[in-house]
Amino acid sequence: ESKLVAKEFENQVKELFNINAEYIPHAVEPDVYKPLNDQEKFNLKIKYGFPGKFIIGCVARNQGRKMLDRAVTAFKKVAKDMPNAILLFHADKQDPASYFSFDDIINYYGLNNRVFFTGTRYFKGFNYKQMNEIYNLMDIFFLPTSGEGFGIPTIEAMSCSVPVLITDYTTTNELVTRNRSGEAIKLSDEI
């Protein structure tokens, strides 16, 4: 079936634009992004310094449309009821293209000991093995985005069997809701 879809897409591009195109679907390599067993996850939390923590994780660049400031705002509400919860960003805190200052909002809400970063840099990312570990650290993947072209981090988290909590915008219905792999939350100005 997927070969038929690919051929149909290639034919449409040829017909409309006279371009020979190759359809390459978005996908995740299941040998790379995969769930780890409970013992391996337990060991990862020790390795990364988060034993006994409930990890709400986010993989995204600090761009306006990702609304990562809302992740911190939402986490503030969770943090008071879940003393073992932390928010873990796989984002560069010092990214020169940042939409807002992580330090400012974290300090504003008094979450200095509850919000952490993986140490990635915008110019040097993690390898696949490290990324699989980052996703497997998470108890929930959370992204308060207002727009995704597709949502690669979302499907990477899903491939690691991490439940997804994401705003109901753009690709969420196709990736999360239909697959019953998480929850879509209303995109709102209030969090």
Backbone as a chain_set.jsonl record, in Angstrom:
{"seq": "ESKLVAKEFENQVKELFNINAEYIPHAVEPDVYKPLNDQEKFNLKIKYGFPGKFIIGCVARNQGRKMLDRAVTAFKKVAKDMPNAILLFHADKQDPASYFSFDDIINYYGLNNRVFFTGTRYFKGFNYKQMNEIYNLMDIFFLPTSGEGFGIPTIEAMSCSVPVLITDYTTTNELVTRNRSGEAIKLSDEI", "coords": {"N": [[0.818, -1.199, 0.0], [1.936, 1.272, 0.803], [3.768, 1.652, -1.216], [2.129, 2.17, -3.373], [1.009, 4.619, -2.603], [3.324, 6.188, -2.582], [4.046, 6.085, -5.302], [1.812, 7.333, -6.442], [2.079, 9.915, -5.347], [4.55, 10.69, -6.516], [3.809, 10.659, -9.217], [1.882, 12.735, -9.214], [3.46, 14.997, -8.659], [5.078, 15.011, -10.907], [3.17, 15.399, -12.914], [1.993, 17.885, -12.18], [4.183, 19.672, -11.871], [6.184, 18.914, -13.567], [8.412, 17.578, -12.564], [10.708, 15.116, -11.671], [10.281, 13.293, -8.949], [11.168, 11.793, -5.81], [9.48, 9.963, -3.466], [9.886, 10.117, -0.072], [9.059, 8.828, 2.846], [8.264, 10.152, 6.132], [9.674, 8.707, 8.902], [10.619, 6.509, 11.601], [13.472, 4.823, 12.602], [13.154, 1.71, 13.845], [15.12, 0.147, 15.048], [16.785, 1.941, 16.13], [15.375, 3.969, 17.601], [13.821, 2.907, 20.259], [11.906, 1.239, 22.808], [13.215, 0.844, 26.084], [13.813, -1.65, 28.631], [12.384, -1.849, 31.965], [14.446, -2.023, 33.921], [16.65, -1.051, 32.509], [15.777, 1.563, 32.055], [15.602, 2.483, 34.689], [18.328, 2.367, 35.36], [19.271, 4.297, 33.569], [18.122, 6.64, 34.615], [19.589, 6.861, 36.954], [22.172, 7.129, 35.864], [21.941, 9.634, 34.568], [21.436, 11.235, 36.707], [18.895, 11.431, 37.866], [17.441, 9.738, 39.74], [14.464, 8.209, 40.893], [12.815, 10.207, 39.962], [10.024, 11.703, 38.282], [9.866, 12.204, 35.011], [9.149, 14.761, 32.88], [9.496, 15.345, 29.639], [10.935, 17.245, 26.928], [11.714, 17.708, 23.585], [13.02, 19.974, 21.577], [13.743, 22.9, 19.619], [14.295, 26.204, 20.835], [12.147, 27.961, 19.598], [9.743, 30.421, 18.558], [7.24, 29.288, 17.703], [7.252, 26.831, 18.961], [6.653, 27.285, 21.586], [7.894, 26.923, 24.137], [8.121, 28.322, 26.479], [5.595, 28.109, 27.528], [5.628, 25.472, 28.274], [7.173, 25.553, 30.56], [5.563, 27.212, 32.126], [3.227, 25.611, 32.35], [4.371, 23.438, 33.637], [4.942, 24.549, 36.124], [2.491, 24.472, 37.405], [2.121, 21.734, 37.664], [4.3, 20.984, 39.181], [3.879, 21.733, 41.871], [2.082, 19.839, 42.825], [3.316, 17.451, 42.36], [5.95, 16.455, 43.796], [8.176, 14.952, 43.03], [8.48, 15.356, 40.348], [10.172, 16.463, 37.412], [11.162, 18.797, 34.871], [12.537, 18.2, 31.826], [14.499, 19.478, 29.378], [15.522, 18.899, 26.093], [17.135, 20.917, 24.679], [18.976, 23.745, 23.57], [20.038, 25.857, 25.921], [21.433, 28.191, 25.542], [21.092, 28.89, 22.908], [21.522, 31.001, 20.171], [19.38, 31.762, 18.615], [17.202, 31.754, 20.239], [13.862, 32.123, 21.404], [12.995, 33.114, 23.836], [14.361, 33.77, 27.118], [15.393, 31.055, 28.854], [16.457, 30.998, 31.449], [15.368, 33.345, 32.609], [12.538, 32.82, 32.769], [12.496, 30.46, 34.239], [13.68, 31.293, 36.634], [11.782, 33.241, 37.35], [9.535, 31.679, 38.016], [10.621, 30.252, 40.065], [11.822, 27.72, 39.708], [14.34, 26.595, 39.644], [15.618, 24.276, 40.65], [14.135, 22.315, 39.489], [13.888, 22.254, 36.75], [15.647, 21.046, 34.031], [18.406, 20.546, 31.718], [19.627, 18.766, 28.878], [22.119, 19.263, 27.856], [22.677, 19.557, 25.207], [23.806, 21.292, 22.255], [23.087, 23.858, 19.896], [24.72, 23.734, 17.68], [25.892, 21.298, 17.807], [24.649, 18.291, 18.069], [23.166, 15.414, 19.764], [24.089, 11.954, 19.412], [22.402, 9.132, 17.82], [22.143, 6.986, 19.662], [22.41, 8.304, 22.119], [20.166, 9.975, 21.938], [18.103, 8.091, 21.96], [18.391, 7.262, 24.576], [17.72, 9.663, 25.909], [14.975, 9.972, 25.235], [14.017, 7.625, 26.472], [14.44, 8.217, 29.117], [12.295, 9.738, 29.763], [9.089, 10.016, 31.296], [6.851, 11.11, 30.322], [6.366, 12.665, 27.19], [6.284, 16.0, 26.319], [4.965, 18.647, 24.461], [4.22, 21.889, 23.821], [3.43, 23.007, 21.288], [2.659, 25.348, 18.609], [2.68, 24.776, 16.026], [3.767, 22.406, 13.705], [5.814, 21.058, 11.194], [5.96, 18.378, 10.663], [6.692, 16.612, 12.926], [8.868, 15.114, 14.061], [10.298, 14.64, 16.6], [8.075, 13.867, 18.099], [7.224, 11.407, 16.95], [9.533, 9.98, 17.393], [9.591, 9.826, 20.197], [7.23, 8.363, 20.568], [8.006, 5.986, 19.322], [9.712, 5.026, 21.202], [7.967, 4.197, 23.066], [6.968, 6.15, 24.773], [4.519, 7.984, 26.375], [2.667, 10.614, 24.822], [2.042, 14.024, 25.236], [0.608, 16.633, 23.805], [-0.073, 19.703, 22.107], [-3.175, 20.242, 20.364], [-2.675, 20.712, 17.539], [-1.919, 21.176, 14.143], [-0.162, 18.454, 13.112], [-0.943, 16.728, 15.137], [-3.404, 15.251, 15.363], [-3.15, 13.338, 13.319], [-0.762, 12.0, 14.041], [-0.839, 11.4, 16.838], [-3.487, 11.32, 18.128], [-5.148, 9.652, 16.438], [-3.662, 7.329, 16.585], [-3.819, 6.673, 19.19], [-1.798, 7.191, 21.07], [-1.211, 8.935, 23.017], [-2.135, 12.102, 24.459], [-4.015, 14.794, 23.208], [-3.964, 18.205, 23.822], [-5.817, 21.203, 24.314], [-4.877, 23.929, 22.367], [-4.148, 26.951, 23.711], [-4.353, 30.334, 24.908], [-4.091, 30.445, 27.548], [-2.43, 28.879, 30.126]], "CA": [[0.0, 0.0, 0.0], [2.78, 2.467, 0.868], [4.387, 1.835, -2.541], [1.114, 2.807, -4.213], [0.937, 6.021, -2.184], [4.549, 6.833, -3.057], [3.963, 6.222, -6.758], [0.79, 8.354, -6.702], [2.684, 11.209, -5.039], [5.551, 10.976, -7.547], [3.073, 10.978, -10.448], [1.27, 14.055, -9.061], [4.511, 16.011, -8.777], [5.479, 15.015, -12.318], [2.067, 15.977, -13.686], [1.783, 19.288, -11.829], [5.368, 20.526, -11.935], [7.149, 18.303, -14.477], [9.61, 17.264, -11.788], [10.849, 13.729, -11.243], [10.467, 13.323, -7.504], [11.165, 10.532, -5.085], [8.751, 10.064, -2.21], [10.584, 9.556, 1.078], [8.151, 9.064, 3.986], [8.818, 10.381, 7.461], [9.59, 7.475, 9.678], [11.61, 6.327, 12.649], [14.136, 3.526, 12.521], [12.837, 1.027, 15.113], [16.323, -0.403, 15.676], [17.471, 3.071, 16.759], [14.462, 4.51, 18.613], [13.09, 1.741, 20.765], [11.735, 1.26, 24.264], [14.104, 0.049, 26.916], [13.062, -2.309, 29.699], [12.31, -1.08, 33.22], [15.762, -1.978, 34.57], [17.486, -0.139, 31.723], [15.298, 2.923, 32.333], [16.031, 2.771, 36.056], [19.769, 2.636, 35.28], [19.45, 5.583, 32.876], [17.815, 7.732, 35.549], [20.757, 6.976, 37.83], [23.266, 7.649, 35.033], [21.733, 11.053, 34.288], [21.275, 11.956, 37.966], [17.482, 11.646, 38.164], [16.774, 8.565, 40.324], [13.212, 8.464, 41.595], [12.117, 11.374, 39.413], [9.053, 11.579, 37.201], [10.458, 13.132, 34.033], [8.372, 15.322, 31.778], [10.56, 15.723, 28.722], [10.622, 17.995, 25.722], [12.795, 17.797, 22.611], [12.646, 21.03, 20.634], [14.558, 24.119, 19.613], [13.551, 27.303, 21.444], [11.579, 28.841, 18.576], [8.457, 30.947, 18.987], [6.109, 28.384, 17.454], [7.317, 25.677, 19.873], [6.031, 27.747, 22.833], [8.517, 26.246, 25.271], [7.819, 29.08, 27.7], [4.351, 27.527, 28.063], [5.973, 24.209, 28.939], [7.612, 25.917, 31.909], [4.368, 27.708, 32.828], [2.391, 24.448, 32.68], [5.08, 22.629, 34.631], [4.801, 25.208, 37.425], [1.254, 23.966, 38.007], [2.327, 20.315, 37.97], [5.373, 20.841, 40.168], [3.416, 21.853, 43.259], [1.355, 18.627, 43.204], [4.177, 16.284, 42.132], [7.278, 16.869, 44.258], [9.259, 14.213, 42.38], [8.476, 15.655, 38.912], [11.089, 17.447, 36.865], [10.998, 19.108, 33.456], [13.825, 18.007, 31.162], [14.533, 19.973, 28.004], [16.621, 18.639, 25.157], [17.182, 22.184, 23.951], [20.153, 24.523, 23.93], [19.675, 27.0, 26.748], [22.158, 29.36, 25.049], [20.891, 28.997, 21.459], [21.394, 32.416, 19.805], [18.081, 31.999, 17.97], [16.156, 31.519, 21.234], [12.69, 32.999, 21.432], [12.939, 33.715, 25.17], [15.419, 33.314, 28.02], [15.002, 30.001, 29.794], [16.825, 31.398, 32.814], [14.42, 34.337, 33.122], [11.241, 32.235, 33.138], [12.743, 29.482, 35.302], [13.867, 32.093, 37.854], [10.507, 33.887, 37.667], [8.667, 30.704, 38.678], [11.328, 29.592, 41.165], [11.94, 26.307, 39.355], [15.75, 26.332, 39.359], [15.987, 22.895, 40.982], [13.121, 21.41, 38.922], [13.993, 22.278, 35.289], [17.001, 20.632, 33.666], [18.739, 20.507, 30.3], [20.477, 17.618, 28.56], [23.472, 19.708, 27.495], [22.849, 19.667, 23.761], [24.101, 22.609, 21.704], [22.467, 24.001, 18.571], [25.71, 23.426, 16.649], [26.387, 19.938, 18.007], [23.597, 17.511, 18.698], [23.455, 14.101, 20.33], [23.989, 10.869, 18.437], [21.152, 8.374, 17.93], [22.12, 6.219, 20.91], [22.132, 9.262, 23.191], [18.776, 10.423, 21.814], [17.248, 7.007, 22.444], [18.454, 7.343, 26.037], [16.958, 10.844, 26.35], [13.542, 9.644, 25.183], [13.709, 6.585, 27.45], [14.429, 8.833, 30.447], [11.02, 10.439, 29.942], [7.843, 9.342, 31.648], [5.914, 11.75, 29.388], [6.902, 13.641, 26.246], [5.363, 17.136, 26.313], [5.32, 19.717, 23.528], [3.105, 22.829, 23.69], [3.678, 23.673, 20.008], [1.565, 25.942, 17.827], [2.867, 24.414, 14.634], [4.792, 21.435, 13.35], [5.804, 20.61, 9.813], [5.587, 16.973, 10.775], [6.727, 16.209, 14.32], [9.816, 14.015, 14.222], [10.473, 14.252, 18.008], [6.864, 13.192, 18.572], [7.234, 9.99, 16.555], [10.666, 9.338, 18.06], [9.128, 9.504, 21.552], [6.261, 7.274, 20.438], [8.745, 4.77, 18.991], [10.298, 4.566, 22.473], [6.811, 3.892, 23.92], [6.767, 7.227, 25.735], [3.244, 8.656, 26.132], [2.822, 11.963, 24.289], [1.091, 15.068, 25.6], [0.958, 17.653, 22.824], [-1.208, 20.538, 21.727], [-3.981, 19.701, 19.262], [-2.412, 21.62, 16.433], [-1.298, 20.617, 12.939], [-0.028, 17.014, 12.897], [-1.285, 15.964, 16.34], [-4.462, 14.273, 15.112], [-2.615, 12.256, 12.492], [0.301, 11.249, 14.71], [-1.09, 10.992, 18.226], [-4.88, 11.004, 18.44], [-5.6, 8.466, 15.696], [-2.876, 6.169, 17.012], [-4.047, 6.478, 20.627], [-0.465, 7.089, 21.673], [-1.027, 10.049, 23.929], [-3.269, 13.005, 24.611], [-3.96, 16.117, 22.609], [-4.523, 19.218, 24.709], [-6.271, 22.378, 23.577], [-3.967, 25.062, 22.224], [-4.85, 28.048, 24.346], [-3.504, 31.413, 25.401], [-3.982, 30.278, 29.004], [-1.913, 27.607, 30.658]], "C": [[0.857, 1.257, 0.0], [3.483, 2.721, -0.465], [3.414, 2.491, -3.503], [0.989, 4.288, -3.888], [2.148, 6.777, -2.707], [4.476, 7.075, -4.561], [2.943, 7.295, -7.136], [1.352, 9.754, -6.458], [3.683, 11.602, -6.129], [4.888, 11.356, -8.868], [2.434, 12.363, -10.382], [2.296, 15.168, -9.232], [4.963, 16.128, -10.232], [4.422, 15.718, -13.161], [1.92, 17.484, -13.428], [2.981, 20.189, -12.111], [6.438, 20.038, -12.904], [8.5, 18.06, -13.791], [9.584, 15.774, -11.453], [11.201, 13.741, -9.758], [10.5, 11.918, -6.937], [10.487, 10.759, -3.75], [9.538, 9.371, -1.118], [9.715, 9.84, 2.309], [8.917, 9.385, 5.264], [8.637, 9.097, 8.25], [10.685, 7.477, 10.736], [12.182, 4.933, 12.475], [13.939, 2.79, 13.849], [14.032, 0.339, 15.775], [17.117, 0.678, 16.402], [16.628, 3.625, 17.904], [13.548, 3.394, 19.072], [12.956, 1.844, 22.277], [12.775, 0.386, 24.946], [13.276, -0.588, 28.029], [13.166, -1.486, 30.985], [13.665, -0.96, 33.914], [16.689, -1.021, 33.834], [17.081, 1.318, 31.958], [15.704, 3.372, 33.729], [17.515, 3.148, 36.069], [20.056, 3.967, 34.582], [19.18, 6.759, 33.815], [18.948, 7.926, 36.544], [21.919, 7.608, 37.061], [23.148, 9.16, 34.825], [21.462, 11.884, 35.554], [19.835, 12.241, 38.356], [16.8, 10.429, 38.792], [15.506, 8.98, 41.077], [12.411, 9.646, 41.069], [11.116, 10.963, 38.333], [9.45, 12.639, 36.182], [9.467, 13.478, 32.935], [9.408, 15.9, 30.827], [10.063, 16.42, 27.485], [11.869, 18.05, 24.847], [12.36, 18.816, 21.573], [13.674, 22.151, 20.694], [13.698, 25.252, 20.146], [13.147, 28.331, 20.375], [10.202, 29.276, 19.044], [7.315, 29.97, 18.833], [6.11, 27.157, 18.362], [6.717, 25.998, 21.24], [6.59, 27.059, 24.082], [8.34, 27.009, 26.576], [6.54, 28.56, 28.345], [4.6, 26.183, 28.734], [6.399, 24.492, 30.38], [6.42, 26.396, 32.739], [3.459, 26.548, 33.258], [3.053, 23.597, 33.759], [4.979, 23.242, 36.024], [3.565, 24.686, 38.151], [1.39, 22.506, 38.436], [3.271, 20.151, 39.159], [4.879, 20.894, 41.611], [2.696, 20.596, 43.741], [2.189, 17.347, 43.052], [5.612, 16.636, 42.531], [8.439, 16.125, 43.604], [9.334, 14.485, 40.876], [9.542, 16.683, 38.568], [10.742, 17.662, 35.392], [12.381, 19.048, 32.829], [13.72, 18.459, 29.713], [15.754, 19.428, 27.275], [16.586, 19.825, 24.198], [18.42, 22.916, 24.434], [19.715, 25.782, 24.663], [20.304, 28.299, 26.23], [22.022, 29.553, 23.54], [20.701, 30.47, 21.08], [20.068, 32.746, 19.11], [16.917, 31.841, 18.942], [15.075, 32.586, 21.205], [12.573, 33.74, 22.762], [14.097, 33.169, 25.983], [14.863, 32.258, 28.971], [15.28, 30.436, 31.227], [15.814, 32.374, 33.404], [13.12, 33.698, 33.597], [11.403, 31.198, 34.253], [12.927, 30.205, 36.641], [12.556, 32.732, 38.3], [9.59, 32.943, 38.445], [9.361, 29.961, 39.826], [11.524, 28.1, 40.938], [13.384, 25.874, 39.086], [16.178, 24.892, 39.639], [15.007, 21.869, 40.408], [13.16, 21.347, 37.402], [15.448, 22.031, 34.912], [17.155, 20.585, 32.146], [19.72, 19.373, 30.046], [21.905, 18.006, 28.224], [23.706, 19.784, 26.001], [23.163, 21.111, 23.376], [23.551, 22.679, 20.286], [23.427, 23.627, 17.446], [26.275, 22.012, 16.763], [25.347, 19.139, 18.782], [24.093, 16.212, 19.295], [23.393, 13.056, 19.212], [22.705, 10.07, 18.697], [21.049, 7.589, 19.232], [21.788, 7.135, 22.091], [20.683, 9.733, 23.141], [17.809, 9.341, 22.275], [17.248, 6.999, 23.972], [17.617, 8.512, 26.556], [15.464, 10.538, 26.336], [13.17, 8.615, 26.243], [13.817, 7.065, 28.892], [13.033, 9.355, 30.786], [9.896, 9.503, 30.381], [6.719, 9.866, 30.767], [6.719, 12.667, 28.477], [5.861, 14.747, 26.13], [5.855, 18.202, 25.354], [4.117, 20.635, 23.339], [3.177, 23.647, 22.391], [2.433, 24.321, 19.402], [1.753, 25.645, 16.35], [4.019, 23.473, 14.417], [4.676, 21.127, 11.864], [5.431, 19.14, 9.752], [5.582, 16.55, 12.237], [7.645, 15.036, 14.571], [10.049, 13.67, 15.701], [9.253, 13.516, 18.584], [6.891, 11.716, 18.196], [8.44, 9.258, 17.13], [10.275, 8.943, 19.486], [8.156, 8.32, 21.513], [6.962, 5.949, 20.141], [9.415, 4.174, 20.219], [9.221, 4.223, 23.498], [6.618, 4.907, 25.042], [5.435, 7.894, 25.415], [3.48, 10.126, 25.75], [1.692, 12.853, 24.77], [1.48, 16.275, 24.755], [-0.281, 18.462, 22.465], [-1.87, 20.007, 20.459], [-3.857, 20.591, 18.024], [-1.641, 20.893, 15.349], [-1.296, 19.098, 12.943], [-0.498, 16.142, 14.062], [-2.351, 14.904, 16.081], [-3.922, 13.072, 14.345], [-1.623, 11.38, 13.265], [-0.113, 10.643, 16.048], [-2.513, 10.494, 18.447], [-5.344, 9.734, 17.746], [-4.889, 7.195, 16.153], [-3.033, 5.849, 18.49], [-2.729, 6.313, 21.393], [-0.169, 8.236, 22.626], [-2.28, 10.868, 24.017], [-3.002, 14.313, 23.879], [-4.619, 17.089, 23.591], [-4.809, 20.467, 23.906], [-5.187, 23.444, 23.562], [-4.704, 26.287, 22.706], [-3.85, 29.117, 24.754], [-3.286, 31.28, 26.909], [-3.445, 28.907, 29.345], [-1.758, 27.757, 32.141]], "O": [[0.554, 2.21, -0.717], [3.764, 3.869, -0.809], [3.819, 3.281, -4.356], [0.876, 5.118, -4.79], [2.012, 7.888, -3.22], [4.811, 8.161, -5.033], [3.185, 8.082, -8.052], [1.134, 10.666, -7.255], [3.656, 12.735, -6.609], [5.348, 12.265, -9.559], [2.438, 13.093, -11.373], [2.019, 16.174, -9.886], [5.201, 17.231, -10.723], [4.747, 16.536, -14.02], [1.742, 18.261, -14.367], [2.817, 21.332, -12.538], [7.482, 20.673, -13.048], [9.565, 18.302, -14.359], [8.566, 15.242, -11.009], [12.294, 14.155, -9.372], [9.938, 10.982, -7.506], [10.876, 11.647, -2.991], [9.83, 8.179, -1.217], [9.648, 10.983, 2.762], [10.054, 8.954, 5.455], [7.565, 8.491, 8.25], [11.558, 8.345, 10.751], [11.447, 3.977, 12.228], [14.495, 3.198, 14.868], [13.959, -0.016, 16.952], [18.012, 0.376, 17.192], [17.101, 3.74, 19.035], [12.623, 2.992, 18.366], [13.788, 2.459, 22.944], [13.157, -0.67, 24.441], [12.176, -0.128, 28.335], [13.951, -0.541, 31.066], [13.994, 0.102, 34.442], [17.431, -0.265, 34.462], [17.936, 2.199, 32.048], [16.107, 4.519, 33.923], [17.909, 4.124, 36.708], [20.982, 4.681, 34.965], [19.914, 7.747, 33.814], [19.233, 9.057, 36.937], [22.572, 8.522, 37.562], [24.145, 9.879, 34.898], [21.281, 13.099, 35.472], [19.571, 13.189, 39.096], [15.674, 10.111, 38.411], [15.494, 9.975, 41.801], [11.421, 10.041, 41.685], [11.334, 10.013, 37.581], [9.376, 13.835, 36.464], [9.013, 12.621, 32.177], [10.118, 16.842, 31.177], [8.93, 16.222, 27.045], [12.951, 18.399, 25.319], [11.449, 18.564, 20.785], [14.377, 22.322, 21.69], [12.486, 25.258, 19.929], [13.728, 29.411, 20.272], [9.564, 28.583, 19.836], [6.498, 29.831, 19.743], [5.077, 26.507, 18.517], [6.317, 25.093, 21.972], [5.836, 26.663, 24.971], [8.4, 26.421, 27.655], [6.413, 28.568, 29.569], [3.875, 25.797, 29.651], [6.031, 23.763, 31.301], [6.282, 26.034, 33.907], [2.982, 26.514, 34.392], [2.392, 23.102, 34.672], [4.935, 22.508, 37.012], [3.589, 24.482, 39.365], [0.834, 22.099, 39.456], [3.068, 19.298, 40.022], [5.396, 20.185, 42.474], [2.696, 20.31, 44.938], [1.81, 16.29, 43.556], [6.4, 17.067, 41.689], [9.569, 16.613, 43.619], [10.175, 13.899, 40.194], [9.786, 17.633, 39.312], [10.112, 16.816, 34.758], [13.292, 19.762, 33.249], [12.957, 17.901, 28.925], [16.875, 19.489, 27.78], [16.082, 19.74, 23.078], [18.861, 22.729, 25.568], [19.09, 26.666, 24.076], [19.765, 29.383, 26.457], [22.785, 30.322, 22.956], [19.806, 31.125, 21.614], [19.69, 33.915, 19.036], [15.762, 31.799, 18.517], [15.338, 33.773, 21.011], [12.099, 34.875, 22.799], [14.744, 32.205, 25.574], [13.979, 32.534, 29.782], [14.44, 30.265, 32.11], [15.44, 32.249, 34.571], [12.647, 33.992, 34.694], [10.534, 31.077, 35.117], [12.388, 29.774, 37.661], [12.253, 32.762, 39.493], [8.946, 33.35, 39.412], [8.74, 29.127, 40.484], [11.405, 27.306, 41.871], [13.618, 24.894, 38.378], [17.021, 24.351, 38.925], [15.037, 20.699, 40.786], [12.527, 20.471, 36.812], [16.358, 22.703, 35.398], [16.175, 20.583, 31.4], [20.547, 19.056, 30.901], [22.809, 17.174, 28.297], [24.826, 20.052, 25.567], [22.816, 22.04, 24.104], [23.548, 21.683, 19.562], [22.984, 23.242, 16.363], [27.05, 21.581, 15.909], [25.192, 19.299, 19.992], [25.294, 15.944, 19.325], [22.726, 13.256, 18.197], [22.009, 10.313, 19.683], [19.98, 7.533, 19.839], [20.983, 6.782, 22.953], [20.04, 9.874, 24.181], [16.802, 9.644, 22.913], [16.212, 6.754, 24.59], [16.886, 8.365, 27.536], [14.764, 10.811, 27.312], [12.108, 8.725, 26.856], [13.334, 6.39, 29.801], [12.645, 9.406, 31.953], [9.772, 8.373, 29.909], [5.751, 9.156, 30.495], [7.635, 13.357, 28.924], [4.689, 14.472, 25.872], [7.012, 18.618, 25.413], [3.108, 20.224, 22.766], [2.997, 24.864, 22.42], [1.307, 23.893, 19.654], [1.052, 26.21, 15.511], [5.127, 23.716, 14.894], [3.575, 20.956, 11.34], [4.67, 18.718, 8.882], [4.531, 16.155, 12.742], [7.254, 14.067, 15.221], [10.004, 12.487, 16.041], [9.392, 12.651, 19.449], [6.609, 10.861, 19.036], [8.385, 8.046, 17.336], [10.597, 7.841, 19.931], [8.251, 7.397, 22.322], [6.556, 4.905, 20.651], [9.66, 2.969, 20.28], [9.527, 3.986, 24.667], [6.159, 4.56, 26.13], [5.235, 8.333, 24.282], [4.372, 10.785, 26.283], [0.523, 12.473, 24.714], [2.539, 16.869, 24.954], [-1.402, 17.956, 22.517], [-1.221, 19.408, 19.601], [-4.845, 21.146, 17.542], [-0.783, 20.064, 15.652], [-2.36, 18.499, 12.787], [-0.448, 14.917, 13.961], [-2.212, 13.77, 16.537], [-4.209, 11.925, 14.689], [-1.652, 10.155, 13.147], [0.228, 9.499, 16.348], [-2.716, 9.368, 18.903], [-5.877, 8.833, 18.394], [-5.464, 6.107, 16.107], [-2.458, 4.882, 18.991], [-2.576, 5.427, 22.235], [0.981, 8.475, 22.994], [-3.368, 10.393, 23.691], [-1.9, 14.86, 23.932], [-5.697, 16.819, 24.12], [-4.12, 20.757, 22.927], [-4.647, 23.815, 24.604], [-5.762, 26.632, 22.18], [-2.661, 28.846, 24.924], [-2.404, 31.926, 27.475], [-3.969, 27.892, 28.886], [-1.337, 26.818, 32.816]]}, "num_chains": 1, "name": "protein.A"}
